[in-house]
PDB file of C-alpha atoms in Angstrom:
ATOM      1  CA  UNK A   1      -1.781 -17.252  28.310  1.00 46.00           C
ATOM      2  CA  UNK A   2      -0.719 -13.559  28.487  1.00 48.00           C
ATOM      3  CA  UNK A   3      -3.658 -12.328  30.423  1.00 51.00           C
ATOM      4  CA  UNK A   4      -2.131  -9.377  31.868  1.00 55.00           C
ATOM      5  CA  UNK A   5      -2.945  -5.801  30.569  1.00 60.00           C
ATOM      6  CA  UNK A   6       0.615  -5.667  29.151  1.00 59.00           C
ATOM      7  CA  UNK A   7       0.336  -9.148  27.492  1.00 59.00           C
ATOM      8  CA  UNK A   8      -2.860  -8.707  25.770  1.00 71.00           C
ATOM      9  CA  UNK A   9      -1.692  -5.129  24.357  1.00 73.00           C
ATOM     10  CA  UNK A  10       1.400  -6.826  22.979  1.00 69.00           C
ATOM     11  CA  UNK A  11      -0.410  -9.663  21.557  1.00 75.00           C
ATOM     12  CA  UNK A  12      -2.824  -7.204  19.848  1.00 79.00           C
ATOM     13  CA  UNK A  13      -0.160  -5.054  18.720  1.00 78.00           C
ATOM     14  CA  UNK A  14       2.013  -7.626  17.392  1.00 78.00           C
ATOM     15  CA  UNK A  15      -1.087  -9.291  15.495  1.00 81.00           C
ATOM     16  CA  UNK A  16      -1.991  -5.901  13.699  1.00 82.00           C
ATOM     17  CA  UNK A  17       1.814  -5.110  12.735  1.00 81.00           C
ATOM     18  CA  UNK A  18       2.335  -8.765  11.359  1.00 82.00           C
ATOM     19  CA  UNK A  19      -0.719  -8.463   9.406  1.00 83.00           C
ATOM     20  CA  UNK A  20       0.404  -5.212   7.614  1.00 82.00           C
ATOM     21  CA  UNK A  21       3.794  -6.854   7.401  1.00 79.00           C
ATOM     22  CA  UNK A  22       2.414  -9.850   5.529  1.00 84.00           C
ATOM     23  CA  UNK A  23       0.244  -7.394   3.362  1.00 85.00           C
ATOM     24  CA  UNK A  24       3.281  -5.400   2.735  1.00 80.00           C
ATOM     25  CA  UNK A  25       5.120  -8.683   1.632  1.00 81.00           C
ATOM     26  CA  UNK A  26       2.434  -9.612  -0.833  1.00 87.00           C
ATOM     27  CA  UNK A  27       2.807  -6.049  -2.406  1.00 83.00           C
ATOM     28  CA  UNK A  28       6.400  -6.320  -2.627  1.00 80.00           C
ATOM     29  CA  UNK A  29       6.313  -9.744  -4.309  1.00 87.00           C
ATOM     30  CA  UNK A  30       3.675  -8.434  -6.706  1.00 88.00           C
ATOM     31  CA  UNK A  31       5.601  -5.422  -7.846  1.00 85.00           C
ATOM     32  CA  UNK A  32       8.710  -7.493  -8.129  1.00 84.00           C
ATOM     33  CA  UNK A  33       6.925  -9.828 -10.511  1.00 90.00           C
ATOM     34  CA  UNK A  34       5.305  -7.047 -12.580  1.00 88.00           C
ATOM     35  CA  UNK A  35       8.881  -5.453 -13.000  1.00 81.00           C
ATOM     36  CA  UNK A  36      10.243  -8.672 -14.077  1.00 87.00           C
ATOM     37  CA  UNK A  37       7.166  -9.502 -16.595  1.00 87.00           C
ATOM     38  CA  UNK A  38       6.427  -5.980 -17.920  1.00 82.00           C
ATOM     39  CA  UNK A  39       7.324  -5.769 -21.756  1.00 79.00           C
ATOM     40  CA  UNK A  40       8.237  -2.209 -22.130  1.00 74.00           C
ATOM     41  CA  UNK A  41      10.548  -2.614 -19.084  1.00 76.00           C
ATOM     42  CA  UNK A  42      12.046  -5.829 -20.717  1.00 78.00           C
ATOM     43  CA  UNK A  43      12.972  -3.705 -23.758  1.00 76.00           C
ATOM     44  CA  UNK A  44      14.758  -1.296 -21.772  1.00 75.00           C
ATOM     45  CA  UNK A  45      16.480  -3.791 -19.816  1.00 77.00           C
ATOM     46  CA  UNK A  46      17.924  -5.252 -23.064  1.00 75.00           C
ATOM     47  CA  UNK A  47      19.866  -2.360 -23.584  1.00 73.00           C
ATOM     48  CA  UNK A  48      22.531  -4.047 -21.606  1.00 69.00           C
ATOM     49  CA  UNK A  49      20.920  -3.489 -18.067  1.00 71.00           C
ATOM     50  CA  UNK A  50      20.898  -7.175 -16.788  1.00 71.00           C
ATOM     51  CA  UNK A  51      21.635  -6.080 -13.259  1.00 72.00           C
ATOM     52  CA  UNK A  52      18.124  -4.592 -13.218  1.00 77.00           C
ATOM     53  CA  UNK A  53      16.620  -7.992 -13.209  1.00 82.00           C
ATOM     54  CA  UNK A  54      18.995  -8.888 -10.428  1.00 83.00           C
ATOM     55  CA  UNK A  55      17.301  -6.125  -8.069  1.00 78.00           C
ATOM     56  CA  UNK A  56      13.857  -7.593  -9.196  1.00 84.00           C
ATOM     57  CA  UNK A  57      14.893 -11.010  -7.928  1.00 87.00           C
ATOM     58  CA  UNK A  58      15.982  -9.394  -4.514  1.00 82.00           C
ATOM     59  CA  UNK A  59      12.616  -7.641  -4.330  1.00 80.00           C
ATOM     60  CA  UNK A  60      10.610 -10.772  -5.031  1.00 86.00           C
ATOM     61  CA  UNK A  61      12.937 -12.567  -2.406  1.00 86.00           C
ATOM     62  CA  UNK A  62      12.232  -9.811   0.324  1.00 81.00           C
ATOM     63  CA  UNK A  63       8.578  -9.766  -0.612  1.00 83.00           C
ATOM     64  CA  UNK A  64       8.249 -13.688  -0.178  1.00 86.00           C
ATOM     65  CA  UNK A  65      10.310 -13.681   3.108  1.00 85.00           C
ATOM     66  CA  UNK A  66       8.221 -10.659   4.430  1.00 82.00           C
ATOM     67  CA  UNK A  67       5.001 -12.704   3.997  1.00 85.00           C
ATOM     68  CA  UNK A  68       6.495 -15.630   5.877  1.00 85.00           C
ATOM     69  CA  UNK A  69       7.767 -13.423   8.587  1.00 83.00           C
ATOM     70  CA  UNK A  70       3.983 -11.849   8.737  1.00 83.00           C
ATOM     71  CA  UNK A  71       2.759 -15.379   8.878  1.00 84.00           C
ATOM     72  CA  UNK A  72       5.066 -16.399  11.783  1.00 81.00           C
ATOM     73  CA  UNK A  73       4.382 -13.205  13.640  1.00 81.00           C
ATOM     74  CA  UNK A  74       0.451 -13.551  13.346  1.00 82.00           C
ATOM     75  CA  UNK A  75       0.397 -17.376  14.307  1.00 81.00           C
ATOM     76  CA  UNK A  76       2.873 -16.683  17.213  1.00 77.00           C
ATOM     77  CA  UNK A  77       0.626 -13.833  18.546  1.00 77.00           C
ATOM     78  CA  UNK A  78      -2.579 -15.754  18.245  1.00 78.00           C
ATOM     79  CA  UNK A  79      -1.394 -18.904  19.740  1.00 76.00           C
ATOM     80  CA  UNK A  80       1.272 -17.662  21.841  1.00 73.00           C
ATOM     81  CA  UNK A  81       3.566 -20.235  20.354  1.00 75.00           C
ATOM     82  CA  UNK A  82       6.889 -19.580  22.235  1.00 78.00           C
ATOM     83  CA  UNK A  83       8.889 -21.509  19.237  1.00 81.00           C
ATOM     84  CA  UNK A  84       7.309 -19.181  16.544  1.00 79.00           C
ATOM     85  CA  UNK A  85       7.886 -16.186  18.554  1.00 79.00           C
ATOM     86  CA  UNK A  86      11.453 -16.821  19.166  1.00 83.00           C
ATOM     87  CA  UNK A  87      11.856 -17.449  15.448  1.00 83.00           C
ATOM     88  CA  UNK A  88       9.968 -14.561  14.446  1.00 82.00           C
ATOM     89  CA  UNK A  89      12.215 -12.225  16.993  1.00 82.00           C
ATOM     90  CA  UNK A  90      15.601 -13.693  15.628  1.00 85.00           C
ATOM     91  CA  UNK A  91      14.594 -13.387  12.007  1.00 83.00           C
ATOM     92  CA  UNK A  92      13.150  -9.910  12.373  1.00 82.00           C
ATOM     93  CA  UNK A  93      16.486  -8.889  13.844  1.00 83.00           C
ATOM     94  CA  UNK A  94      18.259 -10.301  11.046  1.00 84.00           C
ATOM     95  CA  UNK A  95      16.161  -8.566   8.623  1.00 80.00           C
ATOM     96  CA  UNK A  96      16.359  -5.499  10.501  1.00 80.00           C
ATOM     97  CA  UNK A  97      20.230  -5.524  10.371  1.00 82.00           C
ATOM     98  CA  UNK A  98      20.166  -6.362   6.703  1.00 78.00           C
ATOM     99  CA  UNK A  99      17.823  -3.081   5.921  1.00 74.00           C
ATOM    100  CA  UNK A 100      19.887  -0.964   7.715  1.00 77.00           C
ATOM    101  CA  UNK A 101      22.877  -2.065   5.796  1.00 79.00           C
ATOM    102  CA  UNK A 102      20.932  -1.785   2.657  1.00 72.00           C
ATOM    103  CA  UNK A 103      19.615   1.503   3.337  1.00 71.00           C
ATOM    104  CA  UNK A 104      23.254   2.907   4.091  1.00 78.00           C
ATOM    105  CA  UNK A 105      24.769   1.094   1.065  1.00 76.00           C
ATOM    106  CA  UNK A 106      22.026   2.869  -1.198  1.00 71.00           C
ATOM    107  CA  UNK A 107      23.311   6.132   0.144  1.00 75.00           C
ATOM    108  CA  UNK A 108      27.029   5.111  -0.278  1.00 77.00           C
ATOM    109  CA  UNK A 109      26.917   3.490  -3.732  1.00 74.00           C
ATOM    110  CA  UNK A 110      24.280   5.864  -5.446  1.00 72.00           C
ATOM    111  CA  UNK A 111      26.913   7.947  -7.427  1.00 72.00           C
ATOM    112  CA  UNK A 112      28.031   4.615  -8.907  1.00 76.00           C
ATOM    113  CA  UNK A 113      24.953   4.427 -10.617  1.00 74.00           C
ATOM    114  CA  UNK A 114      25.945   6.966 -13.271  1.00 76.00           C
ATOM    115  CA  UNK A 115      29.008   4.805 -13.946  1.00 78.00           C
ATOM    116  CA  UNK A 116      27.217   1.614 -14.579  1.00 77.00           C
ATOM    117  CA  UNK A 117      24.566   3.173 -16.862  1.00 76.00           C
ATOM    118  CA  UNK A 118      27.356   5.089 -18.955  1.00 77.00           C
ATOM    119  CA  UNK A 119      28.999   1.755 -19.593  1.00 77.00           C
ATOM    120  CA  UNK A 120      26.342  -0.082 -20.558  1.00 74.00           C
ATOM    121  CA  UNK A 121      24.878   2.463 -23.125  1.00 75.00           C
ATOM    122  CA  UNK A 122      28.211   3.047 -24.626  1.00 74.00           C
ATOM    123  CA  UNK A 123      28.313  -0.929 -25.049  1.00 77.00           C
ATOM    124  CA  UNK A 124      25.148  -0.771 -26.768  1.00 81.00           C
ATOM    125  CA  UNK A 125      26.216   1.720 -29.417  1.00 80.00           C
ATOM    126  CA  UNK A 126      29.741   0.610 -29.813  1.00 79.00           C
ATOM    127  CA  UNK A 127      30.465   3.608 -31.915  1.00 80.00           C
ATOM    128  CA  UNK A 128      27.659   3.362 -34.171  1.00 86.00           C
ATOM    129  CA  UNK A 129      24.462   5.538 -34.664  1.00 87.00           C
ATOM    130  CA  UNK A 130      21.209   4.199 -33.705  1.00 88.00           C
ATOM    131  CA  UNK A 131      19.945   3.611 -37.237  1.00 88.00           C
ATOM    132  CA  UNK A 132      22.831   0.870 -37.670  1.00 89.00           C
ATOM    133  CA  UNK A 133      21.595  -1.111 -34.724  1.00 87.00           C
ATOM    134  CA  UNK A 134      19.219  -4.005 -34.754  1.00 87.00           C
ATOM    135  CA  UNK A 135      15.405  -3.365 -35.076  1.00 88.00           C
ATOM    136  CA  UNK A 136      14.901  -4.699 -31.562  1.00 85.00           C
ATOM    137  CA  UNK A 137      17.749  -2.581 -30.120  1.00 86.00           C
ATOM    138  CA  UNK A 138      16.087   0.467 -32.032  1.00 87.00           C
ATOM    139  CA  UNK A 139      12.761  -0.444 -30.704  1.00 86.00           C
ATOM    140  CA  UNK A 140      14.356  -0.518 -27.209  1.00 85.00           C
ATOM    141  CA  UNK A 141      15.781   2.672 -27.500  1.00 86.00           C
ATOM    142  CA  UNK A 142      12.401   4.406 -28.657  1.00 87.00           C
ATOM    143  CA  UNK A 143      10.664   2.739 -25.718  1.00 85.00           C
ATOM    144  CA  UNK A 144      12.934   4.502 -23.304  1.00 85.00           C
ATOM    145  CA  UNK A 145      12.799   7.828 -25.303  1.00 87.00           C
ATOM    146  CA  UNK A 146       9.090   7.592 -24.952  1.00 84.00           C
ATOM    147  CA  UNK A 147       9.219   6.478 -21.093  1.00 83.00           C
ATOM    148  CA  UNK A 148      11.641   9.195 -19.929  1.00 83.00           C
ATOM    149  CA  UNK A 149      10.986  11.960 -22.702  1.00 83.00           C
ATOM    150  CA  UNK A 150      14.579  12.039 -23.837  1.00 85.00           C
ATOM    151  CA  UNK A 151      16.504  11.801 -27.150  1.00 87.00           C
ATOM    152  CA  UNK A 152      19.438   9.497 -27.922  1.00 86.00           C
ATOM    153  CA  UNK A 153      21.236   7.145 -25.449  1.00 85.00           C
ATOM    154  CA  UNK A 154      24.085   9.453 -24.678  1.00 84.00           C
ATOM    155  CA  UNK A 155      23.173  12.356 -27.152  1.00 85.00           C
ATOM    156  CA  UNK A 156      20.538  13.373 -29.785  1.00 86.00           C
ATOM    157  CA  UNK A 157      23.278  12.875 -32.267  1.00 85.00           C
ATOM    158  CA  UNK A 158      23.194   9.125 -31.561  1.00 88.00           C
ATOM    159  CA  UNK A 159      20.554   9.506 -34.433  1.00 88.00           C
ATOM    160  CA  UNK A 160      21.642  10.513 -37.689  1.00 85.00           C
ATOM    161  CA  UNK A 161      18.377  12.522 -38.116  1.00 83.00           C
ATOM    162  CA  UNK A 162      16.938  13.145 -34.712  1.00 84.00           C
ATOM    163  CA  UNK A 163      14.165  15.574 -36.063  1.00 81.00           C
ATOM    164  CA  UNK A 164      12.607  12.263 -37.404  1.00 81.00           C
ATOM    165  CA  UNK A 165      11.845  11.144 -33.803  1.00 80.00           C
ATOM    166  CA  UNK A 166       8.727  12.210 -32.417  1.00 79.00           C
ATOM    167  CA  UNK A 167      10.007  12.130 -28.705  1.00 76.00           C
ATOM    168  CA  UNK A 168      13.118  13.990 -29.777  1.00 85.00           C
ATOM    169  CA  UNK A 169      11.475  17.316 -30.327  1.00 82.00           C
ATOM    170  CA  UNK A 170      12.188  19.854 -27.734  1.00 83.00           C
ATOM    171  CA  UNK A 171       8.726  21.458 -26.348  1.00 80.00           C
ATOM    172  CA  UNK A 172       8.547  25.328 -26.616  1.00 79.00           C
ATOM    173  CA  UNK A 173       8.319  25.839 -22.767  1.00 76.00           C
ATOM    174  CA  UNK A 174      11.628  23.904 -22.603  1.00 75.00           C
ATOM    175  CA  UNK A 175      13.702  25.569 -25.145  1.00 76.00           C
ATOM    176  CA  UNK A 176      16.745  27.432 -24.015  1.00 71.00           C
ATOM    177  CA  UNK A 177      16.656  25.361 -20.725  1.00 72.00           C
ATOM    178  CA  UNK A 178      18.776  22.500 -19.467  1.00 72.00           C
ATOM    179  CA  UNK A 179      16.256  20.274 -20.369  1.00 73.00           C
ATOM    180  CA  UNK A 180      16.896  20.448 -24.202  1.00 79.00           C
ATOM    181  CA  UNK A 181      20.325  20.751 -25.960  1.00 74.00           C
ATOM    182  CA  UNK A 182      21.422  22.368 -29.642  1.00 76.00           C
ATOM    183  CA  UNK A 183      22.281  19.543 -32.261  1.00 71.00           C
ATOM    184  CA  UNK A 184      22.860  20.406 -36.011  1.00 69.00           C
ATOM    185  CA  UNK A 185      20.759  23.470 -35.742  1.00 66.00           C
ATOM    186  CA  UNK A 186      17.787  22.128 -34.087  1.00 72.00           C
ATOM    187  CA  UNK A 187      17.032  21.932 -30.565  1.00 74.00           C
ATOM    188  CA  UNK A 188      16.076  18.628 -28.667  1.00 78.00           C
ATOM    189  CA  UNK A 189      15.494  16.998 -25.576  1.00 83.00           C
ATOM    190  CA  UNK A 190      18.477  15.978 -23.491  1.00 81.00           C
ATOM    191  CA  UNK A 191      20.109  12.271 -23.851  1.00 84.00           C
ATOM    192  CA  UNK A 192      18.202   9.393 -22.016  1.00 84.00           C
ATOM    193  CA  UNK A 193      21.432   8.603 -20.302  1.00 83.00           C
ATOM    194  CA  UNK A 194      20.864  11.935 -18.371  1.00 82.00           C
ATOM    195  CA  UNK A 195      17.480  11.194 -17.464  1.00 81.00           C
ATOM    196  CA  UNK A 196      17.978   7.770 -16.458  1.00 80.00           C
ATOM    197  CA  UNK A 197      20.864   8.538 -14.130  1.00 80.00           C
ATOM    198  CA  UNK A 198      18.580  11.323 -12.488  1.00 79.00           C
ATOM    199  CA  UNK A 199      15.722   8.996 -12.284  1.00 79.00           C
ATOM    200  CA  UNK A 200      17.798   6.191 -10.743  1.00 77.00           C
ATOM    201  CA  UNK A 201      19.755   8.462  -8.380  1.00 75.00           C
ATOM    202  CA  UNK A 202      16.501   9.949  -6.935  1.00 75.00           C
ATOM    203  CA  UNK A 203      14.578   6.815  -6.245  1.00 75.00           C
ATOM    204  CA  UNK A 204      17.661   4.835  -4.929  1.00 73.00           C
ATOM    205  CA  UNK A 205      17.654   7.503  -2.367  1.00 72.00           C
ATOM    206  CA  UNK A 206      13.882   7.101  -1.573  1.00 74.00           C
ATOM    207  CA  UNK A 207      14.493   3.258  -1.626  1.00 70.00           C
ATOM    208  CA  UNK A 208      17.149   3.942   1.041  1.00 69.00           C
ATOM    209  CA  UNK A 209      14.999   5.977   3.256  1.00 73.00           C
ATOM    210  CA  UNK A 210      12.314   3.638   3.215  1.00 72.00           C
ATOM    211  CA  UNK A 211      14.400   0.526   4.126  1.00 70.00           C
ATOM    212  CA  UNK A 212      15.625   2.560   7.157  1.00 72.00           C
ATOM    213  CA  UNK A 213      12.381   3.642   7.932  1.00 75.00           C
ATOM    214  CA  UNK A 214      11.025   0.207   7.817  1.00 73.00           C
ATOM    215  CA  UNK A 215      13.787  -1.198   9.944  1.00 73.00           C
ATOM    216  CA  UNK A 216      13.045   1.418  12.626  1.00 76.00           C
ATOM    217  CA  UNK A 217       9.379   0.161  12.755  1.00 75.00           C
ATOM    218  CA  UNK A 218      10.752  -3.382  12.841  1.00 77.00           C
ATOM    219  CA  UNK A 219      12.368  -2.411  16.277  1.00 81.00           C
ATOM    220  CA  UNK A 220       8.612  -2.162  17.607  1.00 78.00           C
ATOM    221  CA  UNK A 221       7.715  -5.806  16.304  1.00 77.00           C
ATOM    222  CA  UNK A 222      10.773  -6.845  18.168  1.00 79.00           C
ATOM    223  CA  UNK A 223       9.914  -5.339  21.325  1.00 81.00           C
ATOM    224  CA  UNK A 224       6.068  -6.699  21.220  1.00 77.00           C
ATOM    225  CA  UNK A 225       7.537 -10.278  20.698  1.00 77.00           C
ATOM    226  CA  UNK A 226       9.843 -10.249  23.542  1.00 78.00           C
ATOM    227  CA  UNK A 227       7.058  -8.793  25.825  1.00 77.00           C
ATOM    228  CA  UNK A 228       4.783 -11.346  25.018  1.00 76.00           C
ATOM    229  CA  UNK A 229       7.393 -14.126  25.164  1.00 76.00           C
ATOM    230  CA  UNK A 230       8.437 -12.805  28.760  1.00 77.00           C
ATOM    231  CA  UNK A 231       4.707 -12.564  29.587  1.00 70.00           C
ATOM    232  CA  UNK A 232       4.190 -16.224  28.289  1.00 65.00           C
ATOM    233  CA  UNK A 233       7.183 -17.410  30.662  1.00 58.00           C
ATOM    234  CA  UNK A 234       5.741 -15.464  33.545  1.00 59.00           C
ATOM    235  CA  UNK A 235       2.534 -17.350  33.206  1.00 52.00           C
ATOM    236  CA  UNK A 236       4.335 -20.610  32.909  1.00 47.00           C
ATOM    237  CA  UNK A 237       6.042 -20.146  35.950  1.00 47.00           C
ATOM    238  CA  UNK A 238       3.053 -19.223  37.694  1.00 48.00           C
ATOM    239  CA  UNK A 239       1.387 -22.492  36.673  1.00 46.00           C
ATOM    240  CA  UNK A 240       4.410 -24.299  37.822  1.00 47.00           C
TER     241      UNK A 240
END
């Protein structure tokens, strides 16, 4: 048993760390499930954005794996089980490497989001105006406009008559600013492609920063586990 002061401290810190880790895994899993099942998001994803669901599956997988890691860490700390602690340390090290790599990739490829969104929206329109699209596609575009307070996919001119769309009207406070654009004698909100690209670029930076921050915290988990393992080895040596 890790009866020394250092061993007891490491045991307690490792347990608390992994309890938080386990709760975070539940949160990630629940958030991923909500993103996958939300009806409004489903309408937006139907606009040729299937890669969004791939991201939600990754999020759910990370959440489930984080829960497993938290369980191994908690049980390993409480029981001082060498096998659990060793497995935990190795897995946490691999997660650390993956999260640092993911955070770096998020920063490096953030500008590619604009290209992916442009290609998806151009494919949806296929040279047509929104009124000529299917009812499901029109409803998805209207949902997107409501969520992001924008007008049209690539331009307000995607609508034959943007003035008929409530979400397209430019508020008086934004008139004359970059938030709106002039079309057919009227002033309307900017296109949804611009709003969505801005939203994704801002949030991928946040996701990347969080991944790197969590990876930094995980270093302490690895240290606590290694200290507890070493203390357990010392206790076994003393008994022998």
